[in-house]
XYZ file of C-alpha atoms in Angstrom:
230
model
C 9.000 0.537 -10.963
C 10.316 1.855 -14.412
C 11.006 5.305 -14.316
C 9.945 7.944 -16.887
C 10.784 11.540 -18.089
C 8.422 14.295 -17.277
C 8.400 17.343 -19.375
C 6.480 20.223 -18.107
C 6.228 23.463 -20.372
C 4.216 26.369 -20.711
C 3.830 30.189 -20.112
C 5.290 32.250 -17.314
C 3.764 32.201 -14.177
C 1.570 29.059 -14.821
C 2.922 27.410 -11.700
C 5.373 25.136 -13.558
C 8.059 24.824 -10.969
C 5.538 24.503 -8.182
C 3.826 21.587 -9.650
C 7.217 20.035 -10.895
C 8.544 20.113 -7.328
C 5.665 18.367 -6.011
C 5.845 15.767 -8.511
C 9.293 14.969 -8.077
C 8.968 14.731 -4.253
C 6.058 12.339 -4.718
C 7.734 10.316 -7.052
C 11.083 10.351 -5.824
C 12.466 11.871 -9.036
C 15.231 14.580 -9.642
C 13.787 18.095 -10.327
C 15.409 20.718 -12.899
C 14.185 24.237 -13.154
C 15.378 25.245 -16.514
C 13.938 28.757 -16.141
C 16.463 29.117 -13.380
C 19.228 28.259 -15.583
C 18.050 31.005 -17.972
C 17.759 33.533 -15.282
C 21.023 32.782 -13.949
C 22.575 33.430 -17.437
C 20.356 36.649 -17.787
C 21.477 37.866 -14.195
C 25.212 37.425 -15.384
C 24.503 39.419 -18.679
C 22.819 42.216 -16.623
C 25.743 42.472 -13.985
C 28.173 42.611 -17.258
C 26.389 45.242 -18.920
C 25.476 42.817 -21.733
C 21.644 43.632 -21.547
C 19.287 46.289 -20.105
C 16.307 47.908 -20.927
C 18.002 50.037 -23.472
C 20.848 48.190 -24.977
C 21.695 44.547 -26.025
C 25.230 43.164 -26.738
C 24.685 39.427 -27.292
C 28.151 38.977 -29.115
C 29.757 39.688 -25.771
C 27.450 37.392 -23.929
C 28.214 34.446 -26.332
C 31.974 35.170 -26.043
C 31.473 34.972 -22.270
C 29.358 31.765 -22.209
C 32.421 29.573 -21.520
C 32.943 31.614 -18.352
C 29.521 30.963 -17.116
C 29.283 27.912 -14.724
C 25.692 26.764 -13.536
C 24.776 24.235 -10.961
C 21.846 23.156 -8.518
C 22.941 22.703 -5.163
C 20.326 21.103 -2.620
C 19.327 22.868 0.301
C 18.405 20.492 3.146
C 16.654 23.164 5.174
C 14.363 24.224 2.276
C 13.958 20.845 0.721
C 14.814 21.895 -2.769
C 17.884 22.699 -4.864
C 19.017 26.424 -5.556
C 20.697 27.859 -8.491
C 24.443 28.675 -8.104
C 26.166 30.903 -10.518
C 29.974 30.619 -10.888
C 29.636 29.140 -7.208
C 27.348 32.209 -5.865
C 23.864 31.237 -4.568
C 21.832 33.631 -6.680
C 18.295 31.898 -6.058
C 17.014 35.164 -4.768
C 18.517 37.418 -7.312
C 17.265 35.519 -10.404
C 13.717 36.093 -9.217
C 13.474 39.700 -9.408
C 11.324 41.568 -11.969
C 14.621 43.123 -13.443
C 15.654 39.698 -14.560
C 12.105 38.704 -15.700
C 12.097 41.787 -18.125
C 15.352 40.567 -19.749
C 15.181 36.542 -19.653
C 13.125 36.122 -22.762
C 15.537 37.982 -24.691
C 18.423 36.149 -23.499
C 16.739 32.723 -23.937
C 16.086 33.406 -27.503
C 19.946 33.679 -28.213
C 20.685 30.470 -30.099
C 24.248 29.888 -28.590
C 22.789 30.090 -24.894
C 20.085 27.729 -25.686
C 22.453 25.330 -27.241
C 24.709 25.538 -24.279
C 21.882 24.963 -21.622
C 20.014 22.143 -23.588
C 23.198 20.268 -23.771
C 23.400 20.555 -19.884
C 19.663 19.597 -19.481
C 19.731 16.480 -21.819
C 22.755 15.385 -19.635
C 20.864 15.865 -16.460
C 18.051 13.686 -17.920
C 19.829 10.744 -19.321
C 18.998 8.403 -16.692
C 15.403 9.456 -16.573
C 13.489 9.608 -13.265
C 13.501 13.243 -13.719
C 10.833 16.276 -13.823
C 11.969 19.156 -15.872
C 10.124 22.330 -16.498
C 10.640 25.194 -18.862
C 9.627 26.329 -22.495
C 10.969 23.583 -24.743
C 11.404 20.370 -22.731
C 8.495 18.333 -24.425
C 9.509 19.743 -28.016
C 13.450 19.818 -28.056
C 14.880 18.706 -24.641
C 13.153 15.679 -24.305
C 10.985 14.997 -27.453
C 10.499 11.486 -26.292
C 9.507 12.236 -22.724
C 6.757 9.731 -21.572
C 4.610 12.406 -19.901
C 4.409 15.963 -21.668
C 2.367 18.801 -19.869
C 1.676 22.047 -21.496
C 0.808 24.532 -18.630
C -1.428 27.600 -19.396
C -3.684 30.219 -17.737
C -4.970 33.688 -18.706
C -2.412 36.581 -18.707
C -4.380 38.460 -15.839
C -4.414 35.278 -13.809
C -0.735 34.726 -14.086
C -0.090 38.543 -13.673
C -1.841 38.294 -10.324
C -0.021 35.366 -9.225
C 3.432 36.846 -10.046
C 2.453 40.371 -8.584
C 1.509 38.785 -5.204
C 4.888 36.551 -5.217
C 7.046 39.640 -5.653
C 5.217 41.859 -3.142
C 5.487 39.095 -0.706
C 9.265 39.160 -1.431
C 9.237 42.794 -0.855
C 9.589 43.952 -4.210
C 8.378 47.362 -5.250
C 6.352 46.574 -8.376
C 2.748 47.484 -9.573
C 0.323 45.120 -11.048
C 0.066 46.894 -14.422
C 3.885 46.392 -14.685
C 3.792 42.812 -14.146
C 0.922 42.485 -16.633
C 2.860 44.090 -19.115
C 5.771 41.890 -18.601
C 3.819 38.750 -18.489
C 2.220 39.792 -22.219
C 5.617 40.739 -23.304
C 7.301 37.235 -22.519
C 4.464 35.492 -23.961
C 5.148 37.083 -27.259
C 8.763 36.726 -27.171
C 8.609 33.134 -26.149
C 6.208 32.175 -28.448
C 7.700 33.987 -31.636
C 11.344 33.613 -31.089
C 13.243 31.854 -33.898
C 15.044 29.370 -31.698
C 12.973 26.826 -29.814
C 9.701 28.853 -29.499
C 7.229 27.900 -26.890
C 4.707 25.472 -28.701
C 2.250 22.777 -27.658
C 3.849 19.431 -28.440
C 1.567 17.285 -30.352
C 1.573 14.478 -27.685
C 1.418 17.204 -24.560
C -1.502 17.324 -22.382
C -2.692 21.039 -22.393
C -3.448 21.893 -18.789
C -5.308 25.343 -18.012
C -5.116 26.034 -14.254
C -6.620 29.398 -14.272
C -9.627 28.356 -11.904
C -7.765 25.541 -10.247
C -6.239 25.300 -6.763
C -2.699 23.738 -5.882
C -4.147 20.643 -4.350
C -6.553 19.830 -7.336
C -3.793 20.607 -9.700
C -1.337 18.217 -7.938
C -3.959 15.433 -7.398
C -4.502 15.568 -11.323
C -1.020 15.690 -12.385
C -0.071 12.900 -10.114
C -2.537 10.535 -11.261
C -1.694 11.248 -14.914
C 1.931 10.415 -14.275
C 0.946 7.184 -12.122
C -1.169 6.014 -15.013
C 1.629 6.501 -17.477
C 4.317 4.894 -15.200
C 2.202 1.730 -14.535
C 2.011 1.240 -18.338
C 5.700 1.206 -18.755
């Protein structure tokens, strides 16, 4: 059966990674979490003092880009790949609210996007891939056979993210998370470089009132129908 490219875009905390992992596993495809790549670059920038809540030094970050190595390493015990930054497993560190607060700013830097988009295109050249992010259907794989744009209300997404962070043991408030969600929505949608947009040929998928099982079944059926037509 011919393989396709599946591009999943959408707002933060809409469950893009969850559904992408499920689809990849069900179809036997490779899964790539591009958000983890931008988060890893952001973590690097935070550690080097290039970005913080009060300052930004993107020139230094751009100069340091050749020194940043990113790769996904499959964890057999967990059943999915984890992000490595310069050979260090940073999967846990990149999921903190501290990184969430800075990642949209870092992701808006043209040179950062150029570097990561090149890597992403190379990963998907053989098809049989499920990739999620902000510009997968519009920039990375504009010819993807199956494009999805995921959305949900800011409040719903904030509740999901808040619970996730609490379960991890992070000390956060719901209001703080909601503020971050709305801030990221604005930056992602209004940045100059590859803004978050609904591609003309993408399926808009609002999962505000949808459970994980129903969401997966709908997406999986969509994908199977498209694959059968190839």
